[in-house]
Tab-separated table of C-alpha atoms in Angstrom:
chain	number	residue	atom	x	y	z
A	1	MET	CA	0.083	0.012	-0.039
A	2	GLU	CA	1.314	3.304	-1.030
A	3	GLU	CA	1.439	6.377	1.198
A	4	ASN	CA	-1.302	9.109	1.344
A	5	GLN	CA	-3.399	6.554	-0.576
A	6	LYS	CA	-7.222	7.322	0.015
A	7	PHE	CA	-8.993	4.797	1.692
A	8	ILE	CA	-12.428	5.608	0.446
A	9	VAL	CA	-13.023	7.103	-3.076
A	10	ASN	CA	-16.660	7.761	-3.982
A	11	GLY	CA	-17.951	6.234	-0.823
A	12	LYS	CA	-16.301	2.946	-2.065
A	13	ARG	CA	-13.494	1.400	-0.051
A	14	ILE	CA	-10.053	-0.055	-1.456
A	15	ASP	CA	-11.839	-3.442	-1.850
A	16	GLY	CA	-14.873	-2.176	-3.367
A	17	ARG	CA	-17.217	-2.378	-0.351
A	18	LYS	CA	-19.357	0.299	0.966
A	19	ILE	CA	-18.341	1.798	4.312
A	20	ASP	CA	-21.179	-0.304	6.044
A	21	GLU	CA	-20.512	-3.502	4.084
A	22	LEU	CA	-19.244	-6.675	5.624
A	23	ARG	CA	-16.691	-8.817	3.694
A	24	PRO	CA	-18.333	-12.231	2.347
A	25	ILE	CA	-18.480	-14.914	5.130
A	26	LYS	CA	-18.899	-18.336	4.897
A	27	ILE	CA	-19.887	-20.562	7.929
A	28	GLU	CA	-19.792	-24.150	8.068
A	29	ALA	CA	-20.767	-26.109	11.342
A	30	GLY	CA	-19.534	-29.557	12.553
A	31	VAL	CA	-16.569	-30.044	10.383
A	32	LEU	CA	-14.546	-32.130	12.813
A	33	LYS	CA	-15.442	-35.795	13.648
A	34	ARG	CA	-13.368	-35.981	16.896
A	35	SER	CA	-14.518	-32.938	18.694
A	36	ASP	CA	-17.868	-32.297	20.253
A	37	GLY	CA	-18.477	-29.289	18.407
A	38	SER	CA	-16.777	-27.600	15.659
A	39	CYS	CA	-17.062	-24.757	13.029
A	40	TYR	CA	-15.123	-23.359	9.969
A	41	LEU	CA	-15.303	-19.850	9.252
A	42	GLU	CA	-14.228	-17.599	6.495
A	43	MET	CA	-14.591	-13.874	6.734
A	44	GLY	CA	-12.907	-12.268	3.959
A	45	ASN	CA	-9.752	-13.568	3.535
A	46	ASN	CA	-9.837	-14.905	7.093
A	47	LYS	CA	-9.860	-18.567	7.601
A	48	ILE	CA	-10.723	-20.000	10.976
A	49	ILE	CA	-11.290	-23.302	12.229
A	50	ALA	CA	-12.910	-23.685	15.920
A	51	ALA	CA	-13.273	-26.691	17.915
A	52	VAL	CA	-14.979	-27.249	21.210
A	53	TYR	CA	-14.662	-30.026	23.937
A	54	GLY	CA	-16.719	-30.508	26.912
A	55	PRO	CA	-18.021	-30.312	29.392
A	56	ARG	CA	-15.418	-32.676	30.278
A	57	ALA	CA	-13.414	-33.686	33.435
A	58	LEU	CA	-10.926	-30.889	34.231
A	59	HIS	CA	-7.116	-31.872	35.002
A	60	PRO	CA	-5.046	-30.930	36.762
A	61	ARG	CA	-7.650	-31.118	39.878
A	62	HIS	CA	-6.552	-27.918	41.508
A	63	LEU	CA	-8.132	-25.875	38.567
A	64	GLN	CA	-11.463	-27.288	39.013
A	65	ASP	CA	-13.977	-24.960	40.386
A	66	PRO	CA	-16.525	-26.739	42.784
A	67	ASN	CA	-19.395	-24.568	41.768
A	68	LYS	CA	-19.017	-24.368	38.115
A	69	ALA	CA	-17.509	-25.086	34.886
A	70	VAL	CA	-14.093	-23.459	33.692
A	71	ILE	CA	-13.969	-21.939	30.262
A	72	ARG	CA	-10.526	-22.611	28.494
A	73	TYR	CA	-10.001	-20.643	25.400
A	74	ARG	CA	-6.916	-20.978	23.228
A	75	TYR	CA	-6.338	-18.801	20.115
A	76	ASN	CA	-3.650	-19.668	18.226
A	77	MET	CA	-2.130	-18.769	14.643
A	78	ALA	CA	-0.627	-21.120	12.378
A	79	PRO	CA	2.900	-20.080	11.283
A	80	PHE	CA	1.743	-19.789	7.643
A	81	SER	CA	-1.302	-17.915	8.458
A	82	VAL	CA	0.502	-14.516	7.885
A	83	GLU	CA	2.921	-13.197	5.125
A	84	GLU	CA	5.955	-13.629	7.419
A	85	ARG	CA	6.399	-16.791	8.928
A	86	LYS	CA	4.865	-16.500	12.556
A	87	ARG	CA	6.988	-18.249	15.101
A	88	PRO	CA	4.824	-21.052	16.617
A	89	GLY	CA	3.542	-21.120	19.945
A	90	PRO	CA	1.616	-18.717	22.400
A	91	ASP	CA	3.035	-15.065	22.176
A	92	ARG	CA	1.954	-11.877	24.345
A	93	ARG	CA	-0.521	-11.140	21.550
A	94	SER	CA	-2.248	-14.427	21.437
A	95	VAL	CA	-2.413	-14.869	25.254
A	96	GLU	CA	-4.301	-11.556	25.584
A	97	ILE	CA	-6.544	-12.612	22.667
A	98	SER	CA	-7.100	-15.867	24.362
A	99	LYS	CA	-8.181	-14.121	27.494
A	100	VAL	CA	-10.433	-11.411	26.343
A	101	SER	CA	-12.111	-14.123	24.057
A	102	ARG	CA	-12.720	-16.171	26.946
A	103	GLU	CA	-14.325	-13.277	28.896
A	104	ALA	CA	-16.492	-12.639	25.888
A	105	PHE	CA	-18.158	-16.178	26.577
A	106	GLU	CA	-18.144	-16.036	30.396
A	107	PRO	CA	-21.489	-14.345	30.819
A	108	VAL	CA	-23.152	-16.410	28.031
A	109	VAL	CA	-22.020	-19.911	28.749
A	110	ILE	CA	-24.358	-21.399	31.524
A	111	LYS	CA	-21.431	-22.742	33.633
A	112	GLU	CA	-23.208	-23.382	36.908
A	113	LEU	CA	-24.683	-26.590	35.265
A	114	PHE	CA	-21.522	-28.373	35.353
A	115	PRO	CA	-19.421	-27.939	38.376
A	116	ARG	CA	-15.776	-29.389	38.285
A	117	SER	CA	-15.576	-29.654	34.657
A	118	SER	CA	-14.161	-27.687	31.846
A	119	ILE	CA	-15.292	-26.461	28.752
A	120	ASP	CA	-12.384	-26.018	25.960
A	121	ILE	CA	-12.661	-23.946	22.925
A	122	PHE	CA	-9.609	-24.211	20.473
A	123	ILE	CA	-9.439	-21.306	17.653
A	124	GLU	CA	-6.882	-22.079	14.988
A	125	VAL	CA	-6.353	-19.034	12.508
A	126	LEU	CA	-5.275	-20.600	9.208
A	127	GLN	CA	-5.217	-17.490	7.080
A	128	ALA	CA	-5.250	-14.151	8.607
A	129	ASP	CA	-6.469	-10.900	7.270
A	130	ALA	CA	-7.345	-8.419	10.143
A	131	GLY	CA	-10.168	-8.884	12.367
A	132	THR	CA	-9.090	-12.717	13.300
A	133	ARG	CA	-10.200	-12.307	17.029
A	134	VAL	CA	-13.872	-11.344	15.915
A	135	ALA	CA	-13.726	-14.252	13.247
A	136	GLY	CA	-12.592	-16.493	16.140
A	137	LEU	CA	-15.406	-15.594	18.232
A	138	ASN	CA	-17.969	-16.078	15.743
A	139	ALA	CA	-16.595	-19.651	14.964
A	140	ALA	CA	-16.352	-20.508	18.750
A	141	SER	CA	-19.766	-19.311	19.213
A	142	VAL	CA	-21.223	-21.844	16.276
A	143	ALA	CA	-18.849	-24.532	17.613
A	144	LEU	CA	-20.448	-24.290	21.054
A	145	ALA	CA	-23.871	-24.442	19.987
A	146	ASP	CA	-23.007	-27.092	17.648
A	147	ALA	CA	-21.517	-29.172	20.747
A	148	GLY	CA	-24.671	-28.497	22.798
A	149	VAL	CA	-23.483	-26.445	25.368
A	150	PRO	CA	-25.938	-24.665	27.357
A	151	MET	CA	-25.921	-20.754	26.538
A	152	LYS	CA	-28.119	-17.764	27.408
A	153	GLY	CA	-27.694	-16.767	23.890
A	154	MET	CA	-25.233	-16.362	21.119
A	155	VAL	CA	-22.059	-14.307	20.711
A	156	THR	CA	-21.334	-12.385	17.546
A	157	ALA	CA	-18.664	-10.095	17.125
A	158	VAL	CA	-17.490	-7.577	14.294
A	159	ALA	CA	-14.673	-5.020	14.123
A	160	VAL	CA	-15.325	-1.407	13.165
A	161	GLY	CA	-12.784	1.230	12.797
A	162	LYS	CA	-11.793	4.723	11.548
A	163	VAL	CA	-10.324	5.286	8.001
A	164	ASP	CA	-10.145	8.585	6.300
A	165	ASP	CA	-12.263	9.920	9.299
A	166	HIS	CA	-14.973	7.743	8.214
A	167	ILE	CA	-16.340	5.121	10.551
A	168	VAL	CA	-16.253	1.865	8.490
A	169	LEU	CA	-17.436	-1.822	9.259
A	170	ASP	CA	-15.421	-5.014	9.358
A	171	LEU	CA	-11.852	-3.697	8.589
A	172	PHE	CA	-9.352	-5.665	6.163
A	173	LYS	CA	-5.725	-5.850	6.406
A	174	ASP	CA	-4.728	-2.561	4.942
A	175	GLU	CA	-7.367	-0.542	6.687
A	176	ASP	CA	-6.399	-2.278	9.863
A	177	ASN	CA	-2.656	-1.256	9.616
A	178	TYR	CA	-2.920	2.036	8.097
A	179	GLY	CA	-6.350	3.354	9.322
A	180	GLN	CA	-6.894	5.572	12.355
A	181	ALA	CA	-8.632	3.183	14.720
A	182	ASP	CA	-9.757	-0.501	15.191
A	183	ILE	CA	-12.399	-1.509	17.351
A	184	PRO	CA	-13.362	-5.080	17.817
A	185	ILE	CA	-16.669	-5.660	19.586
A	186	ALA	CA	-18.545	-8.720	20.602
A	187	MET	CA	-22.465	-8.790	21.355
A	188	PHE	CA	-24.548	-10.993	23.285
A	189	ILE	CA	-27.555	-11.751	20.995
A	190	ARG	CA	-30.661	-13.281	22.460
A	191	ASP	CA	-33.859	-13.956	20.382
A	192	GLY	CA	-32.434	-12.186	17.335
A	193	LYS	CA	-32.105	-8.869	19.614
A	194	ILE	CA	-28.725	-7.138	21.189
A	195	GLU	CA	-28.627	-7.730	24.938
A	196	GLY	CA	-25.128	-6.512	25.455
A	197	ILE	CA	-21.531	-6.151	24.672
A	198	THR	CA	-19.082	-8.899	25.971
A	199	LEU	CA	-15.848	-7.743	24.178
A	200	LEU	CA	-14.737	-4.157	23.113
A	201	GLN	CA	-11.156	-3.266	22.581
A	202	MET	CA	-9.612	-0.443	20.663
A	203	ASP	CA	-6.575	0.586	18.989
A	204	GLY	CA	-6.311	4.104	17.699
A	205	GLN	CA	-8.062	7.301	18.587
A	206	ILE	CA	-11.510	8.362	18.141
A	207	THR	CA	-14.138	10.695	19.583
A	208	LYS	CA	-16.934	9.743	22.051
A	209	ASP	CA	-19.511	10.627	19.207
A	210	GLU	CA	-17.475	8.605	16.854
A	211	LEU	CA	-17.559	5.491	19.260
A	212	LYS	CA	-21.153	5.564	19.429
A	213	GLU	CA	-21.367	5.926	15.713
A	214	ALA	CA	-19.123	2.881	15.746
A	215	ILE	CA	-21.063	0.876	18.178
A	216	LYS	CA	-24.167	1.380	16.167
A	217	LEU	CA	-22.804	0.076	12.926
A	218	ALA	CA	-21.292	-2.948	14.839
A	219	LYS	CA	-24.726	-3.812	16.121
A	220	LYS	CA	-25.905	-3.595	12.328
A	221	GLY	CA	-22.980	-5.781	11.222
A	222	CYS	CA	-23.470	-8.453	14.248
A	223	LEU	CA	-27.004	-8.934	13.391
A	224	GLU	CA	-26.192	-9.883	9.833
A	225	ILE	CA	-23.506	-12.311	11.046
A	226	TYR	CA	-26.031	-13.819	13.494
A	227	ARG	CA	-28.300	-14.418	10.657
A	228	LEU	CA	-25.341	-16.539	8.869
A	229	GLN	CA	-24.275	-18.304	12.054
A	230	LYS	CA	-28.088	-19.541	12.564
A	231	GLU	CA	-28.144	-20.461	8.867
A	232	ALA	CA	-25.185	-22.521	9.201
A	233	LEU	CA	-26.508	-24.562	12.170
A	234	PHE	CA	-29.891	-24.775	10.675
A	235	LYS	CA	-28.041	-26.429	7.594
A	236	ARG	CA	-26.277	-28.777	9.812
A	237	CYS	CA	-29.205	-30.593	11.295
A	238	ARG	CA	-31.470	-30.137	8.293
A	239	GLY	CA	-28.888	-32.466	6.531
A	240	GLU	CA	-28.563	-30.641	3.384
A	241	ASP	CA	-25.432	-30.527	1.695
A	242	PHE	CA	-22.989	-27.475	1.930
A	243	VAL	CA	-23.404	-25.428	-1.197
A	244	GLU	CA	-20.233	-23.865	-2.427
B	1	MET	CA	-22.175	-36.506	10.892
B	2	LYS	CA	-25.169	-34.930	8.952
B	3	GLU	CA	-28.727	-35.842	10.188
B	4	THR	CA	-32.233	-35.477	8.498
B	5	ILE	CA	-34.803	-33.978	10.622
B	6	SER	CA	-38.650	-33.803	9.724
B	7	PRO	CA	-39.335	-30.310	8.602
B	8	GLU	CA	-42.225	-29.628	10.959
B	9	ARG	CA	-39.961	-29.346	13.926
B	10	LYS	CA	-38.803	-25.833	14.563
B	11	ILE	CA	-34.964	-25.482	15.192
B	12	VAL	CA	-33.932	-23.153	18.094
B	13	LEU	CA	-30.605	-21.646	18.942
B	14	PRO	CA	-29.468	-20.828	22.343
B	15	GLY	CA	-31.380	-17.588	23.499
B	16	ASP	CA	-34.354	-17.964	21.243
B	17	LEU	CA	-37.787	-17.016	22.959
B	18	VAL	CA	-39.724	-20.460	23.799
B	19	SER	CA	-42.473	-18.793	25.815
B	20	THR	CA	-43.891	-15.971	27.731
B	21	ASN	CA	-45.275	-18.016	30.638
B	22	PRO	CA	-42.412	-19.214	33.088
B	23	ARG	CA	-44.908	-21.745	34.488
B	24	ASN	CA	-44.244	-24.131	31.472
B	25	ALA	CA	-40.851	-24.138	31.060
B	26	GLY	CA	-39.504	-27.563	30.091
B	27	SER	CA	-36.139	-28.986	29.834
B	28	GLY	CA	-33.380	-27.279	27.940
B	29	THR	CA	-34.810	-23.909	28.512
B	30	TYR	CA	-33.937	-21.144	31.252
B	31	ILE	CA	-35.918	-18.272	32.678
B	32	GLU	CA	-35.053	-14.679	32.814
B	33	ASN	CA	-37.112	-11.723	33.403
B	34	GLY	CA	-40.392	-13.765	33.217
B	35	LYS	CA	-39.432	-15.190	29.800
B	36	VAL	CA	-38.572	-18.654	28.696
B	37	TYR	CA	-35.617	-18.912	26.524
B	38	ALA	CA	-33.848	-22.125	24.931
B	39	LYS	CA	-30.549	-22.645	26.436
B	40	ILE	CA	-29.324	-25.312	23.764
B	41	PHE	CA	-29.335	-25.791	20.171
B	42	GLY	CA	-31.877	-28.269	19.296
B	43	LEU	CA	-35.677	-28.936	18.373
B	44	LEU	CA	-38.397	-27.179	20.118
B	45	ASP	CA	-41.338	-29.533	21.280
B	46	GLU	CA	-44.253	-26.888	21.375
B	47	LYS	CA	-46.464	-28.943	23.244
B	48	SER	CA	-44.234	-29.059	26.394
B	49	ASN	CA	-42.183	-25.876	25.613
B	50	ARG	CA	-38.988	-28.005	26.020
B	51	VAL	CA	-35.846	-28.246	23.793
B	52	ILE	CA	-34.642	-31.719	22.447
B	53	PRO	CA	-31.081	-31.687	22.439
B	54	LEU	CA	-29.161	-32.797	19.260
B	55	LYS	CA	-25.800	-33.221	21.008
B	56	GLY	CA	-24.216	-32.737	24.273
B	57	LYS	CA	-22.669	-34.721	27.088
B	58	TYR	CA	-24.647	-37.088	29.272
B	59	ILE	CA	-25.348	-35.456	32.566
B	60	PRO	CA	-26.541	-38.058	35.178
B	61	GLU	CA	-29.895	-37.756	36.857
B	62	VAL	CA	-31.048	-39.533	39.876
B	63	GLY	CA	-33.029	-42.494	38.793
B	64	ASN	CA	-31.160	-43.185	35.600
B	65	LEU	CA	-30.192	-46.559	34.661
B	66	ILE	CA	-26.850	-46.575	33.191
B	67	ILE	CA	-24.152	-48.881	31.735
B	68	GLY	CA	-20.920	-48.383	33.391
B	69	ILE	CA	-17.186	-49.740	33.067
B	70	ILE	CA	-15.598	-50.198	36.060
B	71	GLU	CA	-12.259	-47.800	35.918
B	72	ASP	CA	-10.644	-48.377	39.574
B	73	VAL	CA	-11.232	-50.499	42.386
B	74	GLN	CA	-10.991	-49.196	46.040
B	75	SER	CA	-11.394	-50.758	49.397
B	76	ASN	CA	-14.824	-49.341	49.942
B	77	GLY	CA	-16.308	-49.621	46.417
B	78	TRP	CA	-15.949	-49.119	42.655
B	79	VAL	CA	-15.160	-46.067	40.484
B	80	VAL	CA	-17.244	-46.219	37.560
B	81	ASP	CA	-16.924	-44.636	33.924
B	82	ILE	CA	-20.558	-43.522	32.844
B	83	ASN	CA	-19.679	-41.927	29.606
B	84	SER	CA	-20.097	-38.624	31.206
B	85	PRO	CA	-18.018	-35.642	32.433
B	86	TYR	CA	-18.483	-37.355	35.885
B	87	GLU	CA	-17.228	-40.461	37.069
B	88	ALA	CA	-19.569	-42.319	39.536
B	89	PHE	CA	-19.140	-44.229	42.854
B	90	LEU	CA	-20.655	-47.481	43.527
B	91	PRO	CA	-19.934	-48.293	47.406
B	92	VAL	CA	-19.553	-51.947	48.462
B	93	SER	CA	-22.717	-51.445	50.442
B	94	GLU	CA	-24.801	-50.886	47.507
B	95	TYR	CA	-23.793	-54.350	45.925
B	96	PRO	CA	-26.794	-56.545	46.075
B	97	LYS	CA	-25.028	-59.343	48.057
B	98	ALA	CA	-22.886	-59.001	51.269
B	99	ILE	CA	-19.235	-59.639	50.324
B	100	THR	CA	-17.994	-60.520	53.800
B	101	GLY	CA	-14.455	-62.107	53.537
B	102	LYS	CA	-13.875	-61.147	49.877
B	103	GLN	CA	-11.891	-58.270	48.232
B	104	PRO	CA	-13.983	-55.793	46.004
B	105	LYS	CA	-11.554	-56.728	43.585
B	106	GLU	CA	-12.603	-60.458	43.446
B	107	ILE	CA	-16.516	-59.564	42.861
B	108	MET	CA	-15.646	-56.774	40.053
B	109	ASP	CA	-12.288	-55.727	38.457
B	110	THR	CA	-11.382	-52.864	36.236
B	111	GLY	CA	-13.005	-53.349	32.742
B	112	ASP	CA	-15.943	-55.103	33.873
B	113	VAL	CA	-19.436	-53.901	32.725
B	114	ILE	CA	-22.449	-53.418	34.928
B	115	ALA	CA	-25.821	-51.905	34.599
B	116	ALA	CA	-26.793	-49.733	37.738
B	117	LYS	CA	-29.069	-47.103	38.920
B	118	VAL	CA	-28.045	-43.596	39.778
B	119	VAL	CA	-29.233	-43.084	43.256
B	120	ASN	CA	-27.563	-40.021	44.423
B	121	ILE	CA	-26.053	-36.660	42.979
B	122	ASP	CA	-24.667	-34.205	45.515
B	123	PRO	CA	-24.211	-30.348	44.472
B	124	MET	CA	-20.263	-31.067	43.514
B	125	MET	CA	-21.657	-33.469	40.891
B	126	ARG	CA	-20.450	-36.492	42.852
B	127	VAL	CA	-22.433	-39.279	41.575
B	128	TYR	CA	-23.610	-42.636	43.540
B	129	LEU	CA	-24.800	-45.738	41.984
B	130	SER	CA	-26.606	-48.831	43.287
B	131	MET	CA	-26.935	-52.089	42.165
B	132	LYS	CA	-29.772	-52.929	44.572
B	133	ASP	CA	-32.202	-52.664	41.789
B	134	ARG	CA	-34.364	-55.166	39.688
B	135	SER	CA	-32.651	-53.990	36.402
B	136	ALA	CA	-29.148	-53.838	37.782
B	137	ARG	CA	-26.535	-56.573	36.949
B	138	ILE	CA	-23.001	-57.631	36.018
B	139	LEU	CA	-22.916	-57.959	32.042
B	140	HIS	CA	-20.578	-60.887	31.256
B	141	ARG	CA	-21.217	-61.668	27.629
B	142	GLY	CA	-22.866	-59.739	24.818
B	143	ARG	CA	-21.865	-56.492	23.061
B	144	LEU	CA	-21.663	-53.096	24.212
B	145	ILE	CA	-22.791	-50.359	21.707
B	146	GLU	CA	-22.428	-46.662	21.970
B	147	ILE	CA	-24.641	-43.952	20.597
B	148	LEU	CA	-25.460	-40.389	21.238
B	149	HIS	CA	-27.098	-40.257	24.449
B	150	THR	CA	-29.644	-37.656	22.996
B	151	ARG	CA	-30.899	-40.638	20.706
B	152	VAL	CA	-31.691	-42.930	23.729
B	153	PRO	CA	-35.366	-42.098	23.855
B	154	ARG	CA	-35.636	-42.974	20.194
B	155	VAL	CA	-34.155	-46.498	20.864
B	156	ILE	CA	-36.552	-47.016	23.514
B	157	GLY	CA	-39.483	-45.891	21.635
B	158	ARG	CA	-42.766	-44.845	22.926
B	159	LYS	CA	-43.478	-46.683	26.224
B	160	GLY	CA	-40.514	-49.180	25.264
B	161	SER	CA	-41.996	-49.946	21.765
B	162	MET	CA	-38.694	-49.782	19.773
B	163	VAL	CA	-36.842	-52.131	22.304
B	164	SER	CA	-39.434	-54.557	22.541
B	165	LEU	CA	-39.833	-54.609	18.936
B	166	LEU	CA	-35.972	-55.530	18.650
B	167	LYS	CA	-36.314	-58.059	21.430
B	168	LYS	CA	-39.220	-59.702	19.958
B	169	GLU	CA	-38.199	-59.999	16.524
B	170	LEU	CA	-34.352	-60.783	17.020
B	171	GLY	CA	-34.749	-62.848	20.206
B	172	VAL	CA	-31.725	-60.823	21.722
B	173	LYS	CA	-31.530	-59.393	25.311
B	174	ILE	CA	-31.120	-55.605	25.528
B	175	ILE	CA	-30.333	-53.121	28.213
B	176	VAL	CA	-30.587	-49.594	27.273
B	177	GLY	CA	-28.701	-47.156	29.496
B	178	GLN	CA	-29.492	-43.632	29.621
B	179	ASN	CA	-25.951	-42.809	29.218
B	180	GLY	CA	-26.105	-43.836	25.571
B	181	ARG	CA	-24.676	-47.235	26.087
B	182	ILE	CA	-26.480	-50.240	24.884
B	183	TRP	CA	-26.018	-53.736	25.866
B	184	VAL	CA	-27.100	-56.581	23.546
B	185	ASP	CA	-26.620	-60.328	23.754
B	186	GLY	CA	-27.788	-63.263	22.120
B	187	PRO	CA	-26.818	-65.231	19.008
B	188	GLU	CA	-23.957	-63.720	16.827
B	189	THR	CA	-26.165	-62.941	13.848
B	190	MET	CA	-28.985	-61.393	15.758
B	191	ILE	CA	-26.462	-59.024	17.674
B	192	ASN	CA	-25.281	-57.981	14.415
B	193	PHE	CA	-28.912	-57.282	13.107
B	194	ALA	CA	-29.577	-55.182	16.248
B	195	THR	CA	-26.405	-53.448	16.061
B	196	ASP	CA	-27.455	-52.619	12.398
B	197	CYS	CA	-30.785	-51.517	13.629
B	198	ILE	CA	-29.621	-49.390	16.497
B	199	GLN	CA	-27.275	-47.483	14.269
B	200	ILE	CA	-30.198	-46.508	11.684
B	201	ILE	CA	-32.002	-45.488	14.859
B	202	GLU	CA	-29.381	-43.091	15.858
B	203	LYS	CA	-28.886	-41.864	12.321
B	204	GLU	CA	-32.442	-41.268	11.642
B	205	ALA	CA	-33.370	-40.247	15.185
B	206	HIS	CA	-35.752	-37.247	14.285
B	207	THR	CA	-37.563	-38.485	11.433
B	208	ASP	CA	-41.210	-39.879	11.039
B	209	GLY	CA	-42.200	-43.389	10.689
B	210	LEU	CA	-39.011	-44.844	12.325
B	211	THR	CA	-40.593	-47.885	13.806
B	212	GLU	CA	-42.216	-49.094	10.372
B	213	ARG	CA	-38.672	-48.536	8.720
B	214	ILE	CA	-37.067	-50.624	11.329
B	215	THR	CA	-39.522	-53.260	10.878
B	216	SER	CA	-39.259	-53.667	7.350
B	217	HIS	CA	-35.408	-53.551	7.761
B	218	ILE	CA	-35.473	-56.419	10.235
B	219	LYS	CA	-37.564	-58.451	7.562
B	220	LYS	CA	-34.900	-57.796	4.921
B	221	LEU	CA	-32.246	-58.753	7.148
B	222	LYS	CA	-33.823	-61.999	8.330
B	223	ARG	CA	-34.593	-62.721	4.650
B	224	GLY	CA	-30.730	-62.566	3.737
B	225	VAL	CA	-30.107	-65.361	6.220
């Protein structure tokens, strides 16, 4: 990307999207045979696989909670997921993402039903193109539902940001790297309505009014993604073959 | 695994509104602010306002008949794997006969298969079993089949119709554990037929006319003999 290049020309972004348009999303539930629940998700050029195990007995024993289940969330990027090879293993960034993503699910999963057990969520990023944590959350949510884990609702997430002084939905790589702000937001959706925000991070600077606008845009995006998550789960139990 | 489901049944996601009357909340739902919501992904039974799960782990309930595998032997009882996140404990005192002068190991050892009743579960989800029940026994011969525990009601059928059909037509002994383990005993070929039928029931659990299809499938299998 060249310097001083405009992000928005005639209301269109570099990749041709409108400012409030999501990247193409593809979701498939139940892709792994060995896991209790799984999901494969594409969000633009992001490719994510999510696996859920549990509730299952938690070892070592000292990590057990006598009153409720423990959620463990592991976000991991494959070494080949980015242009320059990423050193394998957890690093500062992925440990942080794992923590905040886990906290996004804490209020939604009904943990009290499974004392002493653990619910393990694994997110593998196969290909990254900005917004992998929100894509991971969307995949994890579908995988949890697929595993039959009791939840108060679904979690749906999207990133909003600021480029060229415009608030835009679902940033892609260049907008994330060279834009003014990047705000991943996760929403708790119940019965098709937004009930709360379970994750909000921000990198960059925006004003209070811009943040309000950004959240409004994120709500719109989340409801659209929720519809796709629902579709993927319906498809799974109606037994229809996945259409390319 | 892809499943086919009769299209009349409504599919619900966690959080979908089931009812506005908290008094008729069935299983698979939770109540918040006087409204009933689905808590699992499954099929809605609109008559009883409950959500039928498609998948999920077996969570023991008091009164369940389960098929367990002895995992460990202690001086005061047996630790039993019940195909659940929680292991169960069968105390020596809940074994139907007094075992004076014998070690628990001599009665049942690691790997033995038993049918037992869940008699108590404490808030920490420690599960206690008993074999002082008519249906409880040690299962020596036969075959153990594992299916999704959410399909067990279909294998049993309405008032046990499906199990009795299999028992009658194939002349096999069957014990269905609520935890998704099924024990079948009889002549080898008949066990194979029963296994075949149970696998069909598991695969086509939520479709209509299952009993008829199983009846005709058994006929087909028998003709092949």
